[in-house]
Short mmCIF file of N, CA and C in Angstrom, two decimals:
data_model
loop_
_atom_site.label_atom_id
_atom_site.label_comp_id
_atom_site.label_asym_id
_atom_site.label_seq_id
_atom_site.Cartn_x
_atom_site.Cartn_y
_atom_site.Cartn_z
N SER A 1 -27.82 -8.80 46.15
CA SER A 1 -27.39 -9.43 44.89
C SER A 1 -28.18 -8.42 43.67
N THR A 2 -27.49 -8.76 42.66
CA THR A 2 -28.04 -7.86 41.34
C THR A 2 -28.88 -9.09 40.82
N TRP A 3 -30.00 -8.35 40.19
CA TRP A 3 -31.15 -9.44 39.48
C TRP A 3 -31.40 -10.33 40.24
N GLY A 4 -31.28 -10.45 41.58
CA GLY A 4 -31.76 -11.48 42.26
C GLY A 4 -31.07 -12.68 42.59
N LEU A 5 -29.63 -12.54 41.92
CA LEU A 5 -28.47 -13.57 41.90
C LEU A 5 -27.77 -13.53 43.50
N GLU A 6 -27.23 -14.46 43.86
CA GLU A 6 -26.32 -14.44 44.83
C GLU A 6 -25.08 -14.07 44.29
N SER A 7 -24.41 -13.42 45.38
CA SER A 7 -23.12 -12.97 44.87
C SER A 7 -21.94 -14.10 44.34
N SER A 8 -22.34 -15.09 44.69
CA SER A 8 -21.35 -16.24 44.09
C SER A 8 -21.82 -16.76 42.92
N CYS A 9 -22.98 -16.26 42.34
CA CYS A 9 -23.38 -16.64 40.98
C CYS A 9 -23.16 -15.55 40.09
N GLU A 10 -22.75 -14.33 40.46
CA GLU A 10 -22.60 -13.26 39.34
C GLU A 10 -21.87 -13.65 37.96
N ILE A 11 -22.24 -13.32 37.15
CA ILE A 11 -21.55 -13.14 35.87
C ILE A 11 -20.28 -12.05 35.72
N GLN A 12 -19.36 -12.64 35.49
CA GLN A 12 -18.26 -11.58 34.85
C GLN A 12 -18.28 -11.24 33.56
N MET A 13 -18.51 -10.11 33.43
CA MET A 13 -18.40 -9.67 32.00
C MET A 13 -17.15 -9.00 31.58
N GLU A 14 -16.65 -9.31 30.40
CA GLU A 14 -15.29 -8.65 30.14
C GLU A 14 -15.79 -7.31 29.24
N PRO A 15 -14.88 -6.23 29.69
CA PRO A 15 -15.37 -5.17 28.76
C PRO A 15 -15.31 -5.37 27.28
N LEU A 16 -15.92 -4.50 26.49
CA LEU A 16 -15.86 -4.73 25.01
C LEU A 16 -14.60 -4.39 24.55
N GLU A 17 -14.22 -4.92 23.66
CA GLU A 17 -12.94 -4.46 22.95
C GLU A 17 -13.12 -3.37 22.25
N SER A 18 -11.98 -2.34 22.40
CA SER A 18 -11.99 -1.08 21.51
C SER A 18 -12.31 -1.24 20.11
N LEU A 19 -12.88 -0.15 19.34
CA LEU A 19 -13.16 -0.30 18.05
C LEU A 19 -11.73 -0.61 17.23
N GLU A 20 -10.47 0.27 17.85
CA GLU A 20 -9.11 0.26 17.22
C GLU A 20 -8.66 -1.27 17.50
N THR A 21 -8.92 -1.90 18.46
CA THR A 21 -8.64 -3.39 18.81
C THR A 21 -9.26 -4.22 17.76
N LEU A 22 -10.40 -3.90 17.66
CA LEU A 22 -11.16 -4.89 16.59
C LEU A 22 -11.00 -4.84 15.23
N THR A 23 -10.80 -3.37 14.92
CA THR A 23 -10.49 -3.08 13.42
C THR A 23 -9.00 -3.74 13.14
N LEU A 24 -8.15 -3.49 14.01
CA LEU A 24 -6.81 -4.11 13.99
C LEU A 24 -6.82 -5.74 13.59
N LYS A 25 -7.62 -6.29 14.56
CA LYS A 25 -7.57 -7.80 14.34
C LYS A 25 -8.18 -8.03 12.97
N ILE A 26 -9.29 -7.58 12.73
CA ILE A 26 -9.86 -7.82 11.54
C ILE A 26 -8.99 -7.69 10.15
N GLY A 27 -8.22 -6.40 10.16
CA GLY A 27 -7.37 -6.05 9.24
C GLY A 27 -6.05 -7.21 9.31
N LEU A 28 -5.73 -7.49 10.24
CA LEU A 28 -4.63 -8.47 10.69
C LEU A 28 -5.09 -9.72 9.73
N TRP A 29 -6.07 -10.28 10.26
CA TRP A 29 -6.90 -11.62 9.47
C TRP A 29 -7.03 -11.37 8.14
N ALA A 30 -7.64 -10.24 7.58
CA ALA A 30 -7.72 -10.05 6.33
C ALA A 30 -6.39 -10.14 5.65
N ALA A 31 -5.46 -9.44 6.13
CA ALA A 31 -4.02 -9.45 5.51
C ALA A 31 -3.24 -10.75 5.44
N ALA A 32 -3.54 -11.71 6.48
CA ALA A 32 -3.15 -13.04 6.77
C ALA A 32 -3.88 -13.98 5.35
N LEU A 33 -5.12 -13.67 5.25
CA LEU A 33 -5.89 -14.25 4.19
C LEU A 33 -5.47 -13.91 2.76
N PHE A 34 -5.05 -12.56 2.56
CA PHE A 34 -4.49 -11.89 1.53
C PHE A 34 -3.35 -12.78 0.89
N PHE A 35 -2.26 -12.83 1.85
CA PHE A 35 -0.84 -13.44 1.79
C PHE A 35 -1.01 -14.74 1.52
N ALA A 36 -1.93 -15.50 2.13
CA ALA A 36 -2.24 -16.96 1.95
C ALA A 36 -2.82 -17.19 0.55
N ALA A 37 -3.48 -16.25 -0.13
CA ALA A 37 -4.22 -16.31 -1.37
C ALA A 37 -3.12 -16.00 -2.44
N LEU A 38 -2.30 -15.19 -2.08
CA LEU A 38 -1.36 -14.67 -3.03
C LEU A 38 -0.19 -15.72 -3.11
N ALA A 39 0.16 -16.46 -1.97
CA ALA A 39 0.97 -17.49 -2.31
C ALA A 39 0.83 -18.59 -3.07
N VAL A 40 -0.45 -18.82 -3.31
CA VAL A 40 -0.93 -19.95 -4.40
C VAL A 40 -0.36 -19.69 -5.56
N PRO A 41 -0.69 -18.43 -6.42
CA PRO A 41 -0.38 -18.38 -7.71
C PRO A 41 1.10 -18.22 -7.93
N VAL A 42 1.77 -17.66 -6.69
CA VAL A 42 3.28 -17.28 -6.69
C VAL A 42 3.86 -18.39 -6.79
N LEU A 43 3.67 -19.50 -6.01
CA LEU A 43 4.23 -20.47 -5.78
C LEU A 43 3.89 -21.40 -7.19
N ALA A 44 2.77 -21.47 -7.75
CA ALA A 44 2.61 -22.07 -8.76
C ALA A 44 3.38 -21.68 -10.01
N ASN A 45 3.86 -20.22 -9.92
CA ASN A 45 4.42 -19.95 -11.08
C ASN A 45 5.82 -19.21 -10.56
N ALA A 46 6.69 -20.12 -9.92
CA ALA A 46 7.84 -19.49 -9.13
C ALA A 46 8.85 -19.41 -10.23
N THR A 47 8.56 -20.04 -11.51
CA THR A 47 9.73 -19.97 -12.61
C THR A 47 9.77 -18.45 -13.03
N MET A 48 8.87 -17.54 -12.64
CA MET A 48 8.73 -16.08 -13.12
C MET A 48 10.29 -15.61 -12.33
N PHE A 49 10.63 -15.82 -11.43
CA PHE A 49 11.83 -15.38 -10.59
C PHE A 49 13.21 -15.73 -11.31
N VAL A 50 12.97 -16.90 -12.40
CA VAL A 50 14.40 -17.47 -13.02
C VAL A 50 14.44 -16.99 -14.45
N LYS A 51 13.03 -16.59 -14.89
CA LYS A 51 13.00 -16.23 -16.50
C LYS A 51 13.66 -14.85 -16.69
N ARG A 52 14.40 -14.79 -17.70
CA ARG A 52 15.17 -13.47 -17.95
C ARG A 52 14.21 -12.47 -18.19
N HIS A 53 13.03 -12.43 -19.10
CA HIS A 53 12.25 -11.39 -19.28
C HIS A 53 11.19 -11.09 -17.78
N GLY A 54 11.42 -9.86 -17.38
CA GLY A 54 10.52 -9.68 -16.33
C GLY A 54 10.84 -10.11 -15.02
N ARG A 55 12.31 -10.51 -15.05
CA ARG A 55 12.91 -10.70 -13.60
C ARG A 55 13.13 -9.75 -12.62
N SER A 56 13.58 -8.56 -13.13
CA SER A 56 13.84 -7.74 -12.08
C SER A 56 12.35 -7.29 -11.40
N HIS A 57 11.41 -7.12 -12.19
CA HIS A 57 10.21 -6.74 -11.80
C HIS A 57 9.69 -7.68 -10.84
N ALA A 58 9.62 -9.14 -11.04
CA ALA A 58 9.52 -10.47 -10.18
C ALA A 58 10.09 -10.12 -8.85
N LEU A 59 11.34 -10.00 -9.15
CA LEU A 59 12.13 -9.93 -7.76
C LEU A 59 11.73 -8.80 -6.89
N LEU A 60 11.87 -7.63 -7.51
CA LEU A 60 11.40 -6.36 -6.74
C LEU A 60 9.84 -6.62 -6.11
N GLY A 61 9.07 -7.33 -6.87
CA GLY A 61 7.70 -7.56 -6.67
C GLY A 61 7.62 -8.42 -5.24
N LEU A 62 8.66 -9.53 -5.27
CA LEU A 62 8.65 -10.36 -4.00
C LEU A 62 9.45 -9.68 -2.84
N ALA A 63 10.07 -8.77 -2.98
CA ALA A 63 10.80 -7.83 -1.98
C ALA A 63 9.69 -7.05 -1.47
N TYR A 64 8.87 -6.64 -2.23
CA TYR A 64 7.75 -5.59 -1.86
C TYR A 64 6.68 -6.49 -1.11
N VAL A 65 6.51 -7.64 -1.36
CA VAL A 65 5.32 -8.55 -0.63
C VAL A 65 6.06 -8.86 0.58
N TYR A 66 7.46 -8.84 0.80
CA TYR A 66 8.24 -9.20 1.86
C TYR A 66 8.00 -7.97 2.83
N LEU A 67 8.09 -6.83 2.16
CA LEU A 67 8.12 -5.50 3.24
C LEU A 67 6.83 -5.45 3.67
N LEU A 68 5.74 -5.75 2.62
CA LEU A 68 4.31 -5.62 3.41
C LEU A 68 4.19 -6.73 4.47
N VAL A 69 4.38 -7.80 4.25
CA VAL A 69 4.45 -8.93 5.24
C VAL A 69 5.43 -8.58 6.58
N LEU A 70 6.37 -7.86 6.50
CA LEU A 70 7.03 -7.24 7.67
C LEU A 70 6.15 -6.03 8.39
N GLY A 71 5.38 -5.46 7.71
CA GLY A 71 4.48 -4.34 8.26
C GLY A 71 3.44 -5.28 9.21
N VAL A 72 2.82 -6.20 8.54
CA VAL A 72 1.76 -6.98 9.15
C VAL A 72 2.23 -7.74 10.13
N VAL A 73 3.34 -8.34 10.20
CA VAL A 73 3.98 -8.93 11.43
C VAL A 73 4.35 -7.99 12.52
N ASP A 74 4.59 -6.76 12.17
CA ASP A 74 5.02 -5.64 13.08
C ASP A 74 3.81 -5.29 13.88
N MET A 75 2.64 -5.13 13.09
CA MET A 75 1.35 -4.88 13.63
C MET A 75 1.05 -6.11 14.36
N TRP A 76 1.03 -7.19 14.07
CA TRP A 76 0.56 -8.67 14.97
C TRP A 76 1.22 -8.67 16.18
N LEU A 77 2.47 -8.46 16.13
CA LEU A 77 3.21 -8.53 17.52
C LEU A 77 2.92 -7.14 18.39
N GLY A 78 2.61 -6.15 17.87
CA GLY A 78 2.16 -4.74 18.53
C GLY A 78 3.23 -4.16 18.92
N THR A 79 4.36 -4.22 17.80
CA THR A 79 5.58 -3.43 18.20
C THR A 79 5.44 -1.95 17.64
N ARG A 80 4.69 -1.85 16.66
CA ARG A 80 4.42 -0.73 15.96
C ARG A 80 5.53 0.15 15.87
N LEU A 81 5.99 0.27 14.63
CA LEU A 81 7.29 0.93 14.18
C LEU A 81 7.39 2.50 14.69
N LYS A 82 8.50 3.02 15.07
CA LYS A 82 8.18 4.36 15.77
C LYS A 82 9.51 5.29 15.36
N GLY A 83 9.31 6.46 15.20
CA GLY A 83 10.36 7.27 14.68
C GLY A 83 10.77 7.28 13.11
N GLY A 84 12.16 7.16 13.28
CA GLY A 84 12.64 7.05 12.08
C GLY A 84 12.37 5.68 11.36
N TYR A 85 12.07 4.60 12.24
CA TYR A 85 11.67 3.45 11.48
C TYR A 85 10.41 3.43 10.58
N ALA A 86 9.43 4.28 11.44
CA ALA A 86 8.11 4.34 10.60
C ALA A 86 8.22 5.20 9.46
N ILE A 87 8.84 6.21 9.35
CA ILE A 87 9.08 7.06 8.29
C ILE A 87 9.68 6.11 7.34
N ALA A 88 10.97 5.45 7.60
CA ALA A 88 11.62 4.66 6.69
C ALA A 88 10.74 3.61 5.90
N TYR A 89 9.93 2.94 6.69
CA TYR A 89 8.84 1.90 6.26
C TYR A 89 8.13 2.69 5.13
N ASP A 90 7.27 3.44 5.64
CA ASP A 90 6.30 4.22 4.80
C ASP A 90 6.94 4.92 3.53
N ALA A 91 7.87 5.33 3.68
CA ALA A 91 8.67 5.87 2.27
C ALA A 91 9.05 4.56 1.50
N LEU A 92 9.74 3.45 2.07
CA LEU A 92 10.10 2.34 1.34
C LEU A 92 8.83 1.90 0.63
N LEU A 93 7.82 1.89 1.20
CA LEU A 93 6.60 1.58 0.42
C LEU A 93 6.30 2.17 -0.72
N SER A 94 6.35 3.72 -0.61
CA SER A 94 6.02 4.43 -1.53
C SER A 94 7.23 4.19 -2.75
N ILE A 95 8.52 4.24 -2.54
CA ILE A 95 9.50 4.11 -3.27
C ILE A 95 9.50 2.72 -3.97
N GLY A 96 9.12 1.61 -3.23
CA GLY A 96 8.90 0.33 -3.83
C GLY A 96 7.97 0.14 -4.76
N GLY A 97 6.72 0.90 -4.55
CA GLY A 97 5.57 1.00 -5.53
C GLY A 97 6.09 1.56 -6.75
N LEU A 98 6.67 2.74 -6.64
CA LEU A 98 7.43 3.65 -7.56
C LEU A 98 8.23 2.74 -8.82
N ALA A 99 9.27 2.03 -7.97
CA ALA A 99 10.18 1.12 -8.52
C ALA A 99 9.31 0.08 -9.36
N LEU A 100 8.30 -0.36 -8.69
CA LEU A 100 7.62 -1.54 -9.37
C LEU A 100 7.17 -1.10 -10.75
N ALA A 101 6.42 0.09 -10.61
CA ALA A 101 5.64 0.71 -11.85
C ALA A 101 6.92 0.77 -12.87
N LEU A 102 8.00 1.36 -12.57
CA LEU A 102 9.20 1.63 -13.40
C LEU A 102 9.57 0.44 -14.15
N THR A 103 9.98 -0.55 -13.32
CA THR A 103 10.54 -2.02 -13.65
C THR A 103 9.41 -2.33 -14.79
N ALA A 104 8.13 -2.38 -14.46
CA ALA A 104 6.84 -2.92 -15.34
C ALA A 104 6.96 -2.09 -16.58
N MET A 105 7.33 -0.98 -16.61
CA MET A 105 7.29 -0.02 -17.84
C MET A 105 8.37 -0.48 -18.48
N ALA A 106 9.49 -0.75 -18.00
CA ALA A 106 10.76 -0.92 -18.78
C ALA A 106 10.76 -2.53 -19.38
N GLU A 107 10.34 -3.50 -18.52
CA GLU A 107 10.12 -4.77 -18.93
C GLU A 107 9.11 -5.40 -19.71
N PHE A 108 7.86 -4.63 -19.73
CA PHE A 108 6.69 -5.29 -20.31
C PHE A 108 5.96 -4.20 -21.18
N GLN A 109 6.96 -3.43 -21.85
CA GLN A 109 6.49 -2.17 -22.34
C GLN A 109 4.96 -1.76 -22.92
N HIS A 110 4.35 -2.98 -23.57
CA HIS A 110 2.82 -2.99 -24.19
C HIS A 110 2.50 -1.45 -24.44
N LYS A 111 3.33 -0.74 -25.40
CA LYS A 111 3.03 0.29 -26.01
C LYS A 111 1.81 0.51 -26.75
N ASN A 112 1.79 -0.83 -27.61
CA ASN A 112 0.81 -0.84 -28.68
C ASN A 112 -0.41 -1.68 -28.25
N VAL A 113 -0.62 -1.86 -27.08
CA VAL A 113 -1.82 -2.55 -26.65
C VAL A 113 -3.05 -1.51 -26.42
N LYS A 114 -4.11 -2.09 -26.99
CA LYS A 114 -5.53 -1.43 -26.86
C LYS A 114 -6.31 -2.35 -26.18
N ASN A 115 -6.81 -1.92 -24.89
CA ASN A 115 -7.79 -2.69 -24.14
C ASN A 115 -9.08 -2.15 -24.42
N MET A 116 -10.19 -3.00 -24.42
CA MET A 116 -11.66 -2.51 -24.20
C MET A 116 -11.91 -1.77 -22.82
N ALA A 117 -11.26 -2.53 -21.90
CA ALA A 117 -11.49 -1.97 -20.58
C ALA A 117 -9.98 -1.41 -20.00
N SER A 118 -9.86 -0.50 -18.80
CA SER A 118 -8.78 -0.11 -18.45
C SER A 118 -8.21 -0.70 -17.45
N GLY A 119 -6.85 -0.98 -17.50
CA GLY A 119 -6.11 -1.71 -16.70
C GLY A 119 -6.62 -3.16 -16.87
N THR A 120 -6.71 -3.79 -15.47
CA THR A 120 -7.04 -5.19 -15.46
C THR A 120 -8.29 -5.52 -14.92
N LEU A 121 -9.33 -4.56 -15.54
CA LEU A 121 -10.80 -4.47 -15.14
C LEU A 121 -11.46 -5.66 -15.76
N ASP A 122 -10.74 -6.18 -16.89
CA ASP A 122 -11.34 -6.89 -17.98
C ASP A 122 -10.41 -8.30 -17.94
N PRO A 123 -10.73 -9.39 -17.73
CA PRO A 123 -9.83 -10.51 -17.45
C PRO A 123 -8.90 -10.69 -18.76
N HIS A 124 -9.26 -10.00 -19.94
CA HIS A 124 -8.48 -10.23 -21.14
C HIS A 124 -7.50 -9.13 -21.13
N ALA A 125 -7.71 -7.99 -20.41
CA ALA A 125 -6.80 -6.90 -20.49
C ALA A 125 -5.62 -7.29 -19.97
N THR A 126 -4.47 -6.33 -20.65
CA THR A 126 -3.18 -6.33 -20.17
C THR A 126 -3.05 -4.62 -19.89
N VAL A 127 -2.34 -4.60 -18.58
CA VAL A 127 -1.84 -2.98 -18.24
C VAL A 127 -0.85 -2.60 -19.32
N THR A 128 -1.23 -1.63 -19.71
CA THR A 128 -0.32 -0.55 -20.72
C THR A 128 0.55 0.13 -20.27
N TYR A 129 1.49 0.16 -21.12
CA TYR A 129 2.70 1.12 -20.77
C TYR A 129 2.20 2.54 -20.24
N ASN A 130 1.23 2.99 -20.67
CA ASN A 130 0.65 4.43 -20.35
C ASN A 130 0.00 4.35 -18.86
N GLU A 131 -0.60 3.09 -18.85
CA GLU A 131 -1.25 2.93 -17.39
C GLU A 131 -0.03 2.96 -16.37
N MET A 132 0.87 1.98 -16.70
CA MET A 132 1.97 2.06 -15.78
C MET A 132 2.79 3.53 -15.61
N ALA A 133 2.79 4.20 -16.44
CA ALA A 133 3.39 5.70 -16.30
C ALA A 133 2.35 6.55 -15.54
N GLU A 134 1.08 6.25 -15.67
CA GLU A 134 0.37 6.79 -14.73
C GLU A 134 0.29 6.44 -13.35
N HIS A 135 0.47 5.15 -13.15
CA HIS A 135 0.70 4.70 -11.78
C HIS A 135 1.92 5.26 -11.17
N CYS A 136 3.21 5.55 -12.10
CA CYS A 136 4.12 6.26 -11.20
C CYS A 136 3.80 7.82 -10.61
N PHE A 137 2.83 8.19 -11.51
CA PHE A 137 2.61 9.55 -10.83
C PHE A 137 2.20 9.38 -9.37
N TYR A 138 1.25 8.50 -9.20
CA TYR A 138 0.52 8.32 -7.97
C TYR A 138 1.34 7.61 -6.96
N GLN A 139 2.31 6.91 -7.62
CA GLN A 139 3.19 6.47 -6.34
C GLN A 139 4.15 7.34 -5.89
N GLY A 140 4.35 8.55 -6.87
CA GLY A 140 5.40 9.57 -6.51
C GLY A 140 4.36 10.52 -5.36
N LEU A 141 3.17 10.82 -5.92
CA LEU A 141 2.28 11.48 -5.00
C LEU A 141 2.17 10.96 -3.80
N ASN A 142 2.07 9.88 -3.60
CA ASN A 142 1.97 8.87 -2.27
C ASN A 142 3.27 9.31 -1.23
N LEU A 143 4.32 9.32 -2.00
CA LEU A 143 5.64 9.46 -1.34
C LEU A 143 5.60 11.04 -0.77
N VAL A 144 5.37 11.74 -1.82
CA VAL A 144 5.06 13.32 -1.32
C VAL A 144 4.37 13.40 0.10
N GLN A 145 3.14 12.86 -0.22
CA GLN A 145 2.33 12.78 1.09
C GLN A 145 2.96 12.38 2.24
N VAL A 146 3.53 11.22 2.00
CA VAL A 146 4.17 10.53 3.26
C VAL A 146 5.00 11.45 3.79
N LEU A 147 6.00 11.82 3.19
CA LEU A 147 6.98 13.04 3.68
C LEU A 147 6.37 14.00 4.31
N PHE A 148 5.30 14.83 3.80
CA PHE A 148 4.59 15.78 4.08
C PHE A 148 3.98 15.35 5.66
N LEU A 149 3.41 14.51 5.67
CA LEU A 149 2.67 14.07 7.03
C LEU A 149 3.78 13.88 8.09
N TYR A 150 4.77 13.25 7.94
CA TYR A 150 5.89 12.90 8.85
C TYR A 150 6.81 14.51 9.09
N SER A 151 6.70 15.24 8.20
CA SER A 151 7.54 16.58 8.53
C SER A 151 6.67 17.48 9.06
N VAL A 152 5.56 17.54 9.04
CA VAL A 152 4.48 18.55 9.59
C VAL A 152 4.42 17.95 11.25
N ALA A 153 4.48 16.59 11.33
CA ALA A 153 4.45 16.15 12.83
C ALA A 153 5.53 16.49 13.71
N ASP A 154 6.84 15.96 12.94
CA ASP A 154 7.86 16.63 13.56
C ASP A 154 8.34 18.11 13.61
N LEU A 155 8.14 19.12 12.92
CA LEU A 155 8.39 20.39 12.69
C LEU A 155 7.82 21.31 13.83
N GLY A 156 6.68 21.01 14.31
CA GLY A 156 6.02 21.76 15.30
C GLY A 156 5.65 23.05 14.67
N LEU A 157 5.20 23.25 13.62
CA LEU A 157 4.90 24.43 12.82
C LEU A 157 3.68 25.05 13.23
N GLY A 158 3.27 26.34 13.18
CA GLY A 158 2.04 27.12 13.17
C GLY A 158 1.35 26.69 12.14
N LEU A 159 0.15 27.13 12.25
CA LEU A 159 -0.80 26.96 10.99
C LEU A 159 -0.72 27.50 9.87
N ALA A 160 -0.35 28.64 9.59
CA ALA A 160 0.04 28.94 8.36
C ALA A 160 1.02 28.02 7.69
N PRO A 161 2.28 28.09 8.04
CA PRO A 161 3.52 27.16 7.53
C PRO A 161 2.66 25.78 7.23
N ARG A 162 1.91 25.05 8.08
CA ARG A 162 1.40 23.63 7.87
C ARG A 162 0.27 23.74 7.04
N LEU A 163 -0.56 24.89 6.54
CA LEU A 163 -1.41 24.93 5.42
C LEU A 163 -0.21 25.00 4.17
N ALA A 164 0.58 25.90 4.10
CA ALA A 164 1.29 26.09 2.85
C ALA A 164 1.94 24.79 2.66
N LEU A 165 2.65 23.99 3.55
CA LEU A 165 3.05 22.69 3.07
C LEU A 165 2.14 21.70 2.72
N ALA A 166 0.96 21.75 3.55
CA ALA A 166 -0.27 20.98 2.74
C ALA A 166 -0.48 21.35 1.43
N TRP A 167 -0.49 22.61 0.97
CA TRP A 167 -0.82 22.82 -0.39
C TRP A 167 0.23 22.27 -1.13
N LEU A 168 1.58 22.58 -0.82
CA LEU A 168 2.76 21.75 -1.57
C LEU A 168 2.81 20.27 -1.86
N ALA A 169 2.07 19.61 -0.63
CA ALA A 169 2.20 18.21 -0.53
C ALA A 169 1.11 17.47 -1.50
N SER A 170 -0.12 18.27 -1.64
CA SER A 170 -1.26 17.65 -2.07
C SER A 170 -1.39 18.56 -3.33
N GLY A 171 -1.33 19.69 -3.47
CA GLY A 171 -1.54 20.46 -4.90
C GLY A 171 -0.27 20.39 -5.90
N ALA A 172 0.84 20.67 -5.26
CA ALA A 172 2.01 21.00 -6.25
C ALA A 172 2.11 19.84 -7.08
N PRO A 173 1.96 18.40 -6.63
CA PRO A 173 2.26 17.41 -7.63
C PRO A 173 1.27 17.43 -8.90
N TRP A 174 0.16 18.03 -8.82
CA TRP A 174 -0.81 18.08 -9.83
C TRP A 174 -0.52 19.36 -11.07
N LEU A 175 0.56 19.99 -10.57
CA LEU A 175 1.15 20.81 -11.66
C LEU A 175 1.87 20.00 -12.58
N VAL A 176 2.35 19.04 -12.34
CA VAL A 176 2.99 18.10 -13.33
C VAL A 176 1.99 16.93 -13.88
N ARG A 177 0.95 16.95 -13.39
CA ARG A 177 0.16 15.84 -13.80
C ARG A 177 -0.26 15.68 -15.33
N HIS A 178 -0.33 16.78 -16.04
CA HIS A 178 -0.55 16.68 -17.52
C HIS A 178 0.71 16.07 -18.28
N ARG A 179 1.73 15.91 -17.41
CA ARG A 179 3.00 15.14 -18.27
C ARG A 179 2.82 13.54 -18.07
N PHE A 180 1.63 13.18 -17.33
CA PHE A 180 1.49 11.77 -17.54
C PHE A 180 0.25 11.32 -17.98
N PRO A 181 0.07 10.17 -18.42
CA PRO A 181 -1.24 9.68 -19.18
C PRO A 181 -2.06 9.79 -18.15
N VAL A 182 -3.48 9.65 -18.67
CA VAL A 182 -4.68 9.76 -17.79
C VAL A 182 -5.54 8.84 -18.26
N HIS A 183 -6.18 7.97 -17.28
CA HIS A 183 -7.16 6.73 -17.75
C HIS A 183 -8.25 6.86 -16.70
N SER A 184 -9.31 6.62 -17.13
CA SER A 184 -10.57 6.46 -16.21
C SER A 184 -10.64 5.05 -15.84
N PHE A 185 -10.96 4.80 -14.71
CA PHE A 185 -10.94 3.49 -14.06
C PHE A 185 -12.54 3.14 -13.81
#
């Protein structure tokens, strides 16, 4: 017997969960809490979906949240999107984020708003037109990087071509950064 215990009294220890499993569970519960907290103001202000002003942005935002929920459900069920579905999902997240920023620019122009703080860091601040334009740059950057990561994984290229593509994906977008407003956050 171990530790002086008879074999009939041995304690069965379950192996510790892997860090990946633990992280996934914490992330899923955090996502569930996030969506529950998000549902409260959305339901309280459901009229935003029928008002003429900002309707496109609100409906697109609802579709975007639905896309995020689909991703969380996929992880919860453990099905993990694979192949073309994973690429499509990740690209749709970037395209959706870009479309949200563009509809916000079009529908809530706020071109003459001057905030003491940047973005929504102050409770009285309004996201300005220029901040929305800057957000478009970063959403486009996300899309370029998503496409890069999937293409490098699928092409089976050597080191030199992968480094060249890495520079294109991470460096080339910064060549047009000066065309977008810049804000410190």
